[in-house]
């Protein structure tokens, strides 16, 4: 199981990384978190082991979106000085969550609510949090924003040559694979800080 | 003929020891002579006085020019100097790239960018309150997502009894969630800082 986990972590950047590079930050982020919330429902009503395991797996898969994307989102909006505070806040929530989970979970399970309410409680609290985030968080990824701006300007000015710098690059499956699949590997080999981060995590 | 060859090698020795004499066709004796003179001239600097001095020596201008030209040609053709010319080319390329980097954005009016450094649409220019509202709300959202990863571990014994399996099997509920996390979670936090 741990080997399987290592393998999946190895190919992990494939999923959310390229998505956020092409579609910006907010769309993959809220797509992922929304589906995370949705997959709490089959867990809450599960009647078989298979349902529980599958819904848990997909909840984890889609729940990983904020972990992968929020770091980039903070880079988009914050100065390097503020980044430190934001990242510590973010990592705090990432690490306090799993620590608080069993405490809250056993509290719910041993109360009259029962184990199914661990899923419902998660759904009840994460859905408003997600909705609030959705309302306050605009797209922040600069290339995507400039593409939108260019598209708007094209229709306003009827000057169809206007474009964002990032639109000059053709995005297809090939470039996605060559650029984003090999980049993590290249960086692990070339950048010492990435290697150290990898060893620590 | 041997005399010519020795003269040629001599002239080119002054420029480069390993220059290729046979590649350079020498039209006639006089041109070789002027090549020598031409080189002398180029060594003496191309000030008007030197040309006057050359005229005083009664060397025809046209021949001198031809000699100079031919000497330049074999200067370029010689293998040793090829490296130096490419090096110069490299410098030129670097210079043009730097120029492009400096002058490209304003040079192309069709590229859409922010309206100056204070464009309110630029995410970097959000107000302080808005930035931290985003940070705190997304952190809270992340808290609930990461809490879900381990909240199931407390239910393992109960659910194992309910579904009639061992609690080890039920731990898959936690493990699979983390596997799903691993699929999506990545070192993209680190990467995105460096990529963008």
mmCIF file of C-alpha atoms in Angstrom:
data_model
loop_
_atom_site.group_PDB
_atom_site.id
_atom_site.type_symbol
_atom_site.label_atom_id
_atom_site.label_comp_id
_atom_site.label_asym_id
_atom_site.label_seq_id
_atom_site.Cartn_x
_atom_site.Cartn_y
_atom_site.Cartn_z
ATOM 1 C CA UNK A 1 0.000 0.000 0.000
ATOM 2 C CA UNK A 2 2.755 2.417 0.848
ATOM 3 C CA UNK A 3 4.458 1.605 -2.450
ATOM 4 C CA UNK A 4 1.237 2.311 -4.288
ATOM 5 C CA UNK A 5 1.056 5.603 -2.432
ATOM 6 C CA UNK A 6 4.576 6.462 -3.434
ATOM 7 C CA UNK A 7 3.830 5.697 -7.060
ATOM 8 C CA UNK A 8 0.740 7.856 -7.023
ATOM 9 C CA UNK A 9 2.639 10.660 -5.373
ATOM 10 C CA UNK A 10 5.209 10.299 -8.101
ATOM 11 C CA UNK A 11 2.643 10.962 -10.826
ATOM 12 C CA UNK A 12 0.590 13.299 -8.663
ATOM 13 C CA UNK A 13 1.514 16.562 -10.399
ATOM 14 C CA UNK A 14 -0.150 15.270 -13.542
ATOM 15 C CA UNK A 15 -3.658 15.910 -12.404
ATOM 16 C CA UNK A 16 -4.085 19.248 -10.687
ATOM 17 C CA UNK A 17 -0.856 20.917 -11.695
ATOM 18 C CA UNK A 18 -1.437 21.073 -15.473
ATOM 19 C CA UNK A 19 -5.119 21.803 -14.925
ATOM 20 C CA UNK A 20 -4.324 24.880 -12.907
ATOM 21 C CA UNK A 21 -1.701 25.956 -15.429
ATOM 22 C CA UNK A 22 -4.206 25.883 -18.271
ATOM 23 C CA UNK A 23 -7.532 26.719 -16.645
ATOM 24 C CA UNK A 24 -6.323 29.072 -13.962
ATOM 25 C CA UNK A 25 -6.649 28.689 -10.219
ATOM 26 C CA UNK A 26 -10.269 28.965 -9.261
ATOM 27 C CA UNK A 27 -11.895 26.601 -11.705
ATOM 28 C CA UNK A 28 -9.885 23.452 -10.840
ATOM 29 C CA UNK A 29 -9.876 24.483 -7.180
ATOM 30 C CA UNK A 30 -13.626 24.781 -6.759
ATOM 31 C CA UNK A 31 -14.340 21.926 -9.111
ATOM 32 C CA UNK A 32 -12.198 19.747 -6.868
ATOM 33 C CA UNK A 33 -13.556 20.958 -3.548
ATOM 34 C CA UNK A 34 -17.153 20.827 -4.748
ATOM 35 C CA UNK A 35 -16.724 17.200 -5.782
ATOM 36 C CA UNK A 36 -15.025 16.542 -2.460
ATOM 37 C CA UNK A 37 -18.190 17.769 -0.749
ATOM 38 C CA UNK A 38 -20.380 15.741 -3.069
ATOM 39 C CA UNK A 39 -18.487 12.541 -2.290
ATOM 40 C CA UNK A 40 -19.323 12.951 1.390
ATOM 41 C CA UNK A 41 -22.922 12.092 0.522
ATOM 42 C CA UNK A 42 -22.374 8.470 -0.638
ATOM 43 C CA UNK A 43 -20.164 8.017 2.404
ATOM 44 C CA UNK A 44 -22.955 9.209 4.668
ATOM 45 C CA UNK A 45 -25.548 6.885 3.148
ATOM 46 C CA UNK A 46 -23.202 3.982 2.398
ATOM 47 C CA UNK A 47 -24.643 0.498 2.793
ATOM 48 C CA UNK A 48 -21.636 -1.474 1.684
ATOM 49 C CA UNK A 49 -17.913 -1.528 2.185
ATOM 50 C CA UNK A 50 -17.299 -0.830 -1.507
ATOM 51 C CA UNK A 51 -19.333 2.370 -1.405
ATOM 52 C CA UNK A 52 -17.406 3.595 1.601
ATOM 53 C CA UNK A 53 -14.024 2.872 0.075
ATOM 54 C CA UNK A 54 -14.830 4.326 -3.342
ATOM 55 C CA UNK A 55 -16.352 7.484 -1.961
ATOM 56 C CA UNK A 56 -13.401 7.900 0.393
ATOM 57 C CA UNK A 57 -10.972 7.491 -2.487
ATOM 58 C CA UNK A 58 -12.676 10.051 -4.694
ATOM 59 C CA UNK A 59 -13.138 12.455 -1.808
ATOM 60 C CA UNK A 60 -9.389 12.309 -1.313
ATOM 61 C CA UNK A 61 -8.671 12.667 -4.998
ATOM 62 C CA UNK A 62 -10.766 15.801 -5.378
ATOM 63 C CA UNK A 63 -9.955 17.091 -1.924
ATOM 64 C CA UNK A 64 -6.326 17.334 -2.938
ATOM 65 C CA UNK A 65 -7.086 20.258 -5.247
ATOM 66 C CA UNK A 66 -6.692 22.982 -2.599
ATOM 67 C CA UNK A 67 -3.441 21.478 -1.386
ATOM 68 C CA UNK A 68 -2.031 21.594 -4.890
ATOM 69 C CA UNK A 69 -3.413 24.912 -6.050
ATOM 70 C CA UNK A 70 -3.594 27.268 -3.059
ATOM 71 C CA UNK A 71 0.166 27.731 -2.838
ATOM 72 C CA UNK A 72 0.137 29.071 -6.377
ATOM 73 C CA UNK A 73 -2.883 31.233 -5.641
ATOM 74 C CA UNK A 74 -1.083 32.866 -2.726
ATOM 75 C CA UNK A 75 1.884 33.562 -4.967
ATOM 76 C CA UNK A 76 -0.451 35.334 -7.379
ATOM 77 C CA UNK A 77 -1.845 37.774 -4.855
ATOM 78 C CA UNK A 78 0.779 38.211 -2.141
ATOM 79 C CA UNK A 79 4.195 39.769 -1.906
ATOM 80 C CA UNK A 80 7.069 37.494 -0.832
ATOM 81 C CA UNK A 81 6.926 39.002 2.665
ATOM 82 C CA UNK A 82 3.257 38.139 3.139
ATOM 83 C CA UNK A 83 3.780 34.736 1.575
ATOM 84 C CA UNK A 84 5.486 33.484 4.731
ATOM 85 C CA UNK A 85 2.501 34.309 6.918
ATOM 86 C CA UNK A 86 0.004 32.975 4.392
ATOM 87 C CA UNK A 87 1.863 29.727 3.878
ATOM 88 C CA UNK A 88 2.251 29.159 7.610
ATOM 89 C CA UNK A 89 -1.481 29.770 8.037
ATOM 90 C CA UNK A 90 -2.204 27.407 5.176
ATOM 91 C CA UNK A 91 0.171 24.671 6.355
ATOM 92 C CA UNK A 92 -1.213 25.123 9.843
ATOM 93 C CA UNK A 93 -4.675 24.233 8.599
ATOM 94 C CA UNK A 94 -3.257 21.389 6.517
ATOM 95 C CA UNK A 95 -1.554 19.808 9.529
ATOM 96 C CA UNK A 96 -4.045 20.662 12.266
ATOM 97 C CA UNK A 97 -6.841 19.110 10.204
ATOM 98 C CA UNK A 98 -5.566 15.518 10.334
ATOM 99 C CA UNK A 99 -4.679 15.954 14.007
ATOM 100 C CA UNK A 100 -8.112 17.229 14.899
ATOM 101 C CA UNK A 101 -9.891 14.642 12.759
ATOM 102 C CA UNK A 102 -9.721 11.628 15.103
ATOM 103 C CA UNK A 103 -10.658 13.759 18.115
ATOM 104 C CA UNK A 104 -13.732 15.179 16.448
ATOM 105 C CA UNK A 105 -14.461 11.862 14.746
ATOM 106 C CA UNK A 106 -14.454 9.718 17.874
ATOM 107 C CA UNK A 107 -16.533 12.357 19.630
ATOM 108 C CA UNK A 108 -19.171 12.103 16.914
ATOM 109 C CA UNK A 109 -18.958 8.324 16.593
ATOM 110 C CA UNK A 110 -19.423 7.681 20.308
ATOM 111 C CA UNK A 111 -22.248 10.168 20.637
ATOM 112 C CA UNK A 112 -25.801 9.290 19.603
ATOM 113 C CA UNK A 113 -25.096 10.672 16.105
ATOM 114 C CA UNK A 114 -23.136 7.636 14.953
ATOM 115 C CA UNK A 115 -20.315 7.244 12.457
ATOM 116 C CA UNK A 116 -22.310 8.414 9.459
ATOM 117 C CA UNK A 117 -22.383 11.854 10.946
ATOM 118 C CA UNK A 118 -18.635 12.179 10.495
ATOM 119 C CA UNK A 119 -19.417 12.512 6.792
ATOM 120 C CA UNK A 120 -22.412 14.763 7.359
ATOM 121 C CA UNK A 121 -20.484 17.049 9.716
ATOM 122 C CA UNK A 122 -17.697 17.305 7.153
ATOM 123 C CA UNK A 123 -20.255 18.124 4.478
ATOM 124 C CA UNK A 124 -22.070 20.633 6.661
ATOM 125 C CA UNK A 125 -18.947 22.581 7.488
ATOM 126 C CA UNK A 126 -16.979 22.284 4.262
ATOM 127 C CA UNK A 127 -19.835 23.314 1.960
ATOM 128 C CA UNK A 128 -20.375 26.780 3.469
ATOM 129 C CA UNK A 129 -16.626 27.257 3.715
ATOM 130 C CA UNK A 130 -16.301 26.377 0.032
ATOM 131 C CA UNK A 131 -19.208 28.595 -0.964
ATOM 132 C CA UNK A 132 -17.707 31.494 0.968
ATOM 133 C CA UNK A 133 -14.359 30.929 -0.705
ATOM 134 C CA UNK A 134 -16.058 30.779 -4.074
ATOM 135 C CA UNK A 135 -17.658 34.148 -3.439
ATOM 136 C CA UNK A 136 -14.524 35.943 -2.260
ATOM 137 C CA UNK A 137 -11.883 34.342 -4.483
ATOM 138 C CA UNK A 138 -11.628 35.608 -8.036
ATOM 139 C CA UNK A 139 -9.358 34.129 -10.649
ATOM 140 C CA UNK A 140 -5.815 35.188 -9.843
ATOM 141 C CA UNK A 141 -3.675 33.395 -12.409
ATOM 142 C CA UNK A 142 -2.145 36.175 -14.452
ATOM 143 C CA UNK A 143 -1.922 34.481 -17.909
ATOM 144 C CA UNK A 144 -5.557 33.413 -17.697
ATOM 145 C CA UNK A 145 -6.670 36.855 -16.512
ATOM 146 C CA UNK A 146 -4.852 38.499 -19.394
ATOM 147 C CA UNK A 147 -6.416 36.055 -21.814
ATOM 148 C CA UNK A 148 -9.848 37.036 -20.557
ATOM 149 C CA UNK A 149 -8.948 40.694 -20.766
ATOM 150 C CA UNK A 150 -7.686 40.215 -24.312
ATOM 151 C CA UNK A 151 -10.867 38.393 -25.299
ATOM 152 C CA UNK A 152 -12.950 41.223 -23.873
ATOM 153 C CA UNK A 153 -10.853 43.846 -25.650
ATOM 154 C CA UNK A 154 -11.077 41.936 -28.925
ATOM 155 C CA UNK A 155 -14.841 42.181 -28.876
ATOM 156 C CA UNK A 156 -14.873 45.779 -27.726
ATOM 157 C CA UNK A 157 -12.369 47.101 -30.235
ATOM 158 C CA UNK A 158 -12.994 44.586 -33.037
ATOM 159 C CA UNK A 159 -9.235 44.363 -33.294
ATOM 160 C CA UNK A 160 -8.887 40.618 -33.595
ATOM 161 C CA UNK A 161 -5.114 40.678 -33.375
ATOM 162 C CA UNK A 162 -5.141 41.600 -29.694
ATOM 163 C CA UNK A 163 -3.949 38.747 -27.556
ATOM 164 C CA UNK A 164 -2.263 37.899 -24.288
ATOM 165 C CA UNK A 165 1.339 36.769 -24.272
ATOM 166 C CA UNK A 166 0.323 33.343 -22.998
ATOM 167 C CA UNK A 167 -1.973 32.794 -25.975
ATOM 168 C CA UNK A 168 1.001 32.692 -28.293
ATOM 169 C CA UNK A 169 1.811 29.302 -26.876
ATOM 170 C CA UNK A 170 -0.193 26.443 -28.260
ATOM 171 C CA UNK A 171 -1.603 24.295 -25.493
ATOM 172 C CA UNK A 172 -2.264 20.743 -26.505
ATOM 173 C CA UNK A 173 -1.782 17.309 -25.050
ATOM 174 C CA UNK A 174 1.748 17.092 -26.377
ATOM 175 C CA UNK A 175 2.988 20.320 -24.844
ATOM 176 C CA UNK A 176 1.155 19.525 -21.608
ATOM 177 C CA UNK A 177 2.940 16.219 -21.379
ATOM 178 C CA UNK A 178 6.353 17.449 -22.445
ATOM 179 C CA UNK A 179 6.273 20.640 -20.411
ATOM 180 C CA UNK A 180 4.454 19.741 -17.222
ATOM 181 C CA UNK A 181 5.232 16.061 -16.974
ATOM 182 C CA UNK A 182 8.952 16.497 -17.356
ATOM 183 C CA UNK A 183 9.258 19.752 -15.438
ATOM 184 C CA UNK A 184 8.883 18.220 -11.957
ATOM 185 C CA UNK A 185 11.466 15.613 -12.825
ATOM 186 C CA UNK A 186 13.858 18.172 -14.213
ATOM 187 C CA UNK A 187 13.427 20.309 -11.144
ATOM 188 C CA UNK A 188 13.993 17.412 -8.766
ATOM 189 C CA UNK A 189 17.248 16.715 -10.541
ATOM 190 C CA UNK A 190 18.394 20.292 -10.952
ATOM 191 C CA UNK A 191 17.106 22.219 -7.952
ATOM 192 C CA UNK A 192 18.595 21.361 -4.544
ATOM 193 C CA UNK A 193 15.737 22.997 -2.631
ATOM 194 C CA UNK A 194 13.188 20.774 -4.340
ATOM 195 C CA UNK A 195 15.266 17.702 -3.494
ATOM 196 C CA UNK A 196 15.468 18.707 0.164
ATOM 197 C CA UNK A 197 11.744 19.426 0.269
ATOM 198 C CA UNK A 198 11.109 16.020 -1.255
ATOM 199 C CA UNK A 199 13.264 14.278 1.311
ATOM 200 C CA UNK A 200 11.531 16.068 4.149
ATOM 201 C CA UNK A 201 8.026 15.261 2.934
ATOM 202 C CA UNK B 1 56.220 29.077 -57.319
ATOM 203 C CA UNK B 2 57.855 27.958 -54.115
ATOM 204 C CA UNK B 3 58.654 31.579 -53.501
ATOM 205 C CA UNK B 4 55.006 32.525 -53.768
ATOM 206 C CA UNK B 5 53.966 29.790 -51.398
ATOM 207 C CA UNK B 6 56.481 30.841 -48.805
ATOM 208 C CA UNK B 7 55.339 34.428 -49.142
ATOM 209 C CA UNK B 8 51.706 33.458 -48.749
ATOM 210 C CA UNK B 9 52.320 31.425 -45.653
ATOM 211 C CA UNK B 10 54.319 34.288 -44.292
ATOM 212 C CA UNK B 11 51.488 36.758 -44.763
ATOM 213 C CA UNK B 12 48.983 34.499 -43.163
ATOM 214 C CA UNK B 13 51.283 33.629 -40.331
ATOM 215 C CA UNK B 14 50.948 37.176 -39.253
ATOM 216 C CA UNK B 15 47.237 36.666 -38.777
ATOM 217 C CA UNK B 16 46.956 33.070 -37.723
ATOM 218 C CA UNK B 17 49.542 30.333 -37.564
ATOM 219 C CA UNK B 18 47.197 27.588 -38.739
ATOM 220 C CA UNK B 19 45.455 29.411 -41.543
ATOM 221 C CA UNK B 20 44.788 27.427 -44.672
ATOM 222 C CA UNK B 21 46.983 28.727 -47.440
ATOM 223 C CA UNK B 22 45.876 26.330 -50.211
ATOM 224 C CA UNK B 23 42.228 27.309 -49.817
ATOM 225 C CA UNK B 24 43.074 30.854 -50.669
ATOM 226 C CA UNK B 25 43.584 31.194 -54.408
ATOM 227 C CA UNK B 26 46.207 33.772 -55.187
ATOM 228 C CA UNK B 27 45.436 35.420 -58.538
ATOM 229 C CA UNK B 28 48.919 36.652 -59.368
ATOM 230 C CA UNK B 29 52.209 37.831 -58.016
ATOM 231 C CA UNK B 30 51.265 41.464 -57.735
ATOM 232 C CA UNK B 31 48.251 40.762 -55.592
ATOM 233 C CA UNK B 32 50.442 38.908 -53.144
ATOM 234 C CA UNK B 33 52.739 41.834 -52.994
ATOM 235 C CA UNK B 34 49.883 44.171 -52.331
ATOM 236 C CA UNK B 35 48.509 41.814 -49.754
ATOM 237 C CA UNK B 36 51.669 42.357 -47.837
ATOM 238 C CA UNK B 37 51.380 46.061 -48.288
ATOM 239 C CA UNK B 38 47.736 46.055 -47.431
ATOM 240 C CA UNK B 39 48.427 44.235 -44.231
ATOM 241 C CA UNK B 40 51.112 46.692 -43.484
ATOM 242 C CA UNK B 41 48.610 49.391 -44.015
ATOM 243 C CA UNK B 42 45.993 47.839 -41.805
ATOM 244 C CA UNK B 43 48.633 47.344 -39.157
ATOM 245 C CA UNK B 44 49.684 50.947 -39.511
ATOM 246 C CA UNK B 45 46.123 52.108 -38.958
ATOM 247 C CA UNK B 46 43.869 53.392 -41.713
ATOM 248 C CA UNK B 47 44.557 57.041 -41.227
ATOM 249 C CA UNK B 48 44.829 59.303 -44.291
ATOM 250 C CA UNK B 49 48.564 59.715 -43.748
ATOM 251 C CA UNK B 50 49.229 56.051 -44.305
ATOM 252 C CA UNK B 51 47.271 56.055 -47.550
ATOM 253 C CA UNK B 52 49.159 59.100 -48.646
ATOM 254 C CA UNK B 53 52.310 57.272 -47.766
ATOM 255 C CA UNK B 54 51.126 54.347 -49.895
ATOM 256 C CA UNK B 55 50.436 56.643 -52.804
ATOM 257 C CA UNK B 56 53.911 58.051 -52.394
ATOM 258 C CA UNK B 57 55.184 54.551 -52.817
ATOM 259 C CA UNK B 58 53.316 54.488 -56.144
ATOM 260 C CA UNK B 59 51.211 51.426 -55.482
ATOM 261 C CA UNK B 60 48.030 51.483 -57.581
ATOM 262 C CA UNK B 61 44.952 52.065 -55.453
ATOM 263 C CA UNK B 62 42.864 49.412 -57.134
ATOM 264 C CA UNK B 63 45.444 46.722 -56.605
ATOM 265 C CA UNK B 64 45.840 47.768 -53.028
ATOM 266 C CA UNK B 65 42.120 47.502 -52.483
ATOM 267 C CA UNK B 66 42.093 44.093 -54.128
ATOM 268 C CA UNK B 67 44.958 43.018 -51.943
ATOM 269 C CA UNK B 68 43.192 44.215 -48.858
ATOM 270 C CA UNK B 69 40.026 42.461 -49.894
ATOM 271 C CA UNK B 70 41.748 39.169 -50.538
ATOM 272 C CA UNK B 71 43.571 39.363 -47.256
ATOM 273 C CA UNK B 72 40.273 39.929 -45.509
ATOM 274 C CA UNK B 73 38.770 36.944 -47.272
ATOM 275 C CA UNK B 74 41.462 34.569 -46.207
ATOM 276 C CA UNK B 75 41.270 36.039 -42.754
ATOM 277 C CA UNK B 76 37.651 34.958 -42.634
ATOM 278 C CA UNK B 77 38.264 31.648 -44.325
ATOM 279 C CA UNK B 78 41.051 30.539 -42.013
ATOM 280 C CA UNK B 79 39.923 27.866 -39.630
ATOM 281 C CA UNK B 80 41.412 29.317 -36.481
ATOM 282 C CA UNK B 81 39.595 32.584 -36.762
ATOM 283 C CA UNK B 82 36.311 30.814 -37.300
ATOM 284 C CA UNK B 83 36.003 30.322 -33.571
ATOM 285 C CA UNK B 84 36.517 33.983 -32.913
ATOM 286 C CA UNK B 85 33.919 34.967 -35.496
ATOM 287 C CA UNK B 86 31.335 32.620 -33.953
ATOM 288 C CA UNK B 87 32.151 34.048 -30.556
ATOM 289 C CA UNK B 88 31.395 37.464 -31.926
ATOM 290 C CA UNK B 89 28.182 36.086 -33.366
ATOM 291 C CA UNK B 90 27.252 34.706 -29.948
ATOM 292 C CA UNK B 91 27.772 38.072 -28.384
ATOM 293 C CA UNK B 92 25.565 39.616 -30.990
ATOM 294 C CA UNK B 93 22.840 37.056 -30.270
ATOM 295 C CA UNK B 94 22.997 37.760 -26.569
ATOM 296 C CA UNK B 95 22.777 41.426 -27.269
ATOM 297 C CA UNK B 96 19.713 40.973 -29.451
ATOM 298 C CA UNK B 97 18.028 38.774 -26.852
ATOM 299 C CA UNK B 98 18.644 41.394 -24.210
ATOM 300 C CA UNK B 99 17.293 44.017 -26.530
ATOM 301 C CA UNK B 100 14.227 41.897 -27.173
ATOM 302 C CA UNK B 101 13.659 41.382 -23.471
ATOM 303 C CA UNK B 102 13.874 45.075 -22.868
ATOM 304 C CA UNK B 103 11.987 46.320 -25.852
ATOM 305 C CA UNK B 104 9.593 43.508 -26.763
ATOM 306 C CA UNK B 105 6.550 44.288 -24.571
ATOM 307 C CA UNK B 106 6.136 47.890 -25.651
ATOM 308 C CA UNK B 107 7.199 47.045 -29.198
ATOM 309 C CA UNK B 108 4.179 44.803 -29.823
ATOM 310 C CA UNK B 109 0.997 46.826 -29.252
ATOM 311 C CA UNK B 110 -1.178 43.781 -29.898
ATOM 312 C CA UNK B 111 -0.147 42.092 -26.663
ATOM 313 C CA UNK B 112 -2.543 42.764 -23.828
ATOM 314 C CA UNK B 113 -0.960 43.517 -20.471
ATOM 315 C CA UNK B 114 -1.975 45.300 -17.289
ATOM 316 C CA UNK B 115 -2.613 49.018 -17.499
ATOM 317 C CA UNK B 116 0.525 50.058 -15.703
ATOM 318 C CA UNK B 117 1.746 48.923 -12.285
ATOM 319 C CA UNK B 118 -1.357 50.159 -10.419
ATOM 320 C CA UNK B 119 -3.985 48.328 -12.452
ATOM 321 C CA UNK B 120 -6.663 47.355 -9.916
ATOM 322 C CA UNK B 121 -7.464 44.266 -11.953
ATOM 323 C CA UNK B 122 -4.013 42.849 -11.239
ATOM 324 C CA UNK B 123 -4.325 40.372 -8.355
ATOM 325 C CA UNK B 124 -1.160 41.812 -6.867
ATOM 326 C CA UNK B 125 -3.023 45.089 -6.381
ATOM 327 C CA UNK B 126 -5.962 43.728 -4.422
ATOM 328 C CA UNK B 127 -6.602 45.565 -1.190
ATOM 329 C CA UNK B 128 -5.035 44.247 1.992
ATOM 330 C CA UNK B 129 -8.417 43.187 3.330
ATOM 331 C CA UNK B 130 -9.376 41.310 0.188
ATOM 332 C CA UNK B 131 -6.067 39.440 0.020
ATOM 333 C CA UNK B 132 -6.263 38.223 3.585
ATOM 334 C CA UNK B 133 -9.944 37.399 3.285
ATOM 335 C CA UNK B 134 -8.998 35.065 0.441
ATOM 336 C CA UNK B 135 -6.094 33.579 2.381
ATOM 337 C CA UNK B 136 -8.060 32.968 5.580
ATOM 338 C CA UNK B 137 -11.165 31.604 3.882
ATOM 339 C CA UNK B 138 -9.177 29.214 1.699
ATOM 340 C CA UNK B 139 -7.180 28.113 4.743
ATOM 341 C CA UNK B 140 -10.408 27.315 6.590
ATOM 342 C CA UNK B 141 -11.647 25.389 3.569
ATOM 343 C CA UNK B 142 -8.378 23.458 3.474
ATOM 344 C CA UNK B 143 -8.774 22.707 7.173
ATOM 345 C CA UNK B 144 -12.083 20.947 6.559
ATOM 346 C CA UNK B 145 -10.711 19.034 3.601
ATOM 347 C CA UNK B 146 -7.662 17.831 5.498
ATOM 348 C CA UNK B 147 -9.770 17.092 8.564
ATOM 349 C CA UNK B 148 -11.817 14.733 6.434
ATOM 350 C CA UNK B 149 -8.696 12.717 5.706
ATOM 351 C CA UNK B 150 -8.410 11.463 9.267
ATOM 352 C CA UNK B 151 -11.911 11.829 10.652
ATOM 353 C CA UNK B 152 -12.746 8.410 9.285
ATOM 354 C CA UNK B 153 -10.061 6.678 11.340
ATOM 355 C CA UNK B 154 -12.158 7.046 14.486
ATOM 356 C CA UNK B 155 -15.053 5.244 12.853
ATOM 357 C CA UNK B 156 -13.037 2.205 11.759
ATOM 358 C CA UNK B 157 -14.090 -0.129 14.574
ATOM 359 C CA UNK B 158 -17.753 0.759 14.381
ATOM 360 C CA UNK B 159 -17.998 0.477 10.632
ATOM 361 C CA UNK B 160 -16.005 -2.765 10.587
ATOM 362 C CA UNK B 161 -18.598 -4.301 12.890
ATOM 363 C CA UNK B 162 -21.445 -2.886 10.810
ATOM 364 C CA UNK B 163 -20.122 -4.236 7.495
ATOM 365 C CA UNK B 164 -18.791 -7.453 9.003
ATOM 366 C CA UNK B 165 -15.159 -7.008 8.028
ATOM 367 C CA UNK B 166 -11.968 -6.639 10.016
ATOM 368 C CA UNK B 167 -10.871 -3.198 11.107
ATOM 369 C CA UNK B 168 -7.733 -3.597 8.978
ATOM 370 C CA UNK B 169 -9.910 -3.686 5.894
ATOM 371 C CA UNK B 170 -11.799 -0.692 7.169
ATOM 372 C CA UNK B 171 -8.557 1.231 7.502
ATOM 373 C CA UNK B 172 -8.555 1.225 3.712
ATOM 374 C CA UNK B 173 -11.070 4.024 4.083
ATOM 375 C CA UNK B 174 -8.309 6.178 5.484
ATOM 376 C CA UNK B 175 -5.586 4.791 3.248
ATOM 377 C CA UNK B 176 -7.561 5.257 0.047
ATOM 378 C CA UNK B 177 -8.359 8.822 0.956
ATOM 379 C CA UNK B 178 -4.675 9.491 1.400
ATOM 380 C CA UNK B 179 -3.925 7.739 -1.892
ATOM 381 C CA UNK B 180 -6.442 10.048 -3.515
ATOM 382 C CA UNK B 181 -4.731 12.954 -1.807
ATOM 383 C CA UNK B 182 -1.445 11.751 -3.189
ATOM 384 C CA UNK B 183 -2.867 11.676 -6.701
ATOM 385 C CA UNK B 184 -3.832 15.272 -6.505
ATOM 386 C CA UNK B 185 -1.561 16.695 -3.868
ATOM 387 C CA UNK B 186 1.899 17.242 -5.162
ATOM 388 C CA UNK B 187 4.949 19.300 -4.816
ATOM 389 C CA UNK B 188 3.094 21.813 -6.976
ATOM 390 C CA UNK B 189 3.124 24.181 -3.994
ATOM 391 C CA UNK B 190 6.861 24.342 -4.327
ATOM 392 C CA UNK B 191 6.774 24.192 -8.081
ATOM 393 C CA UNK B 192 4.240 26.910 -8.621
ATOM 394 C CA UNK B 193 6.442 29.347 -6.741
ATOM 395 C CA UNK B 194 9.280 28.592 -9.106
ATOM 396 C CA UNK B 195 7.197 28.180 -12.235
ATOM 397 C CA UNK B 196 5.252 31.386 -12.146
#
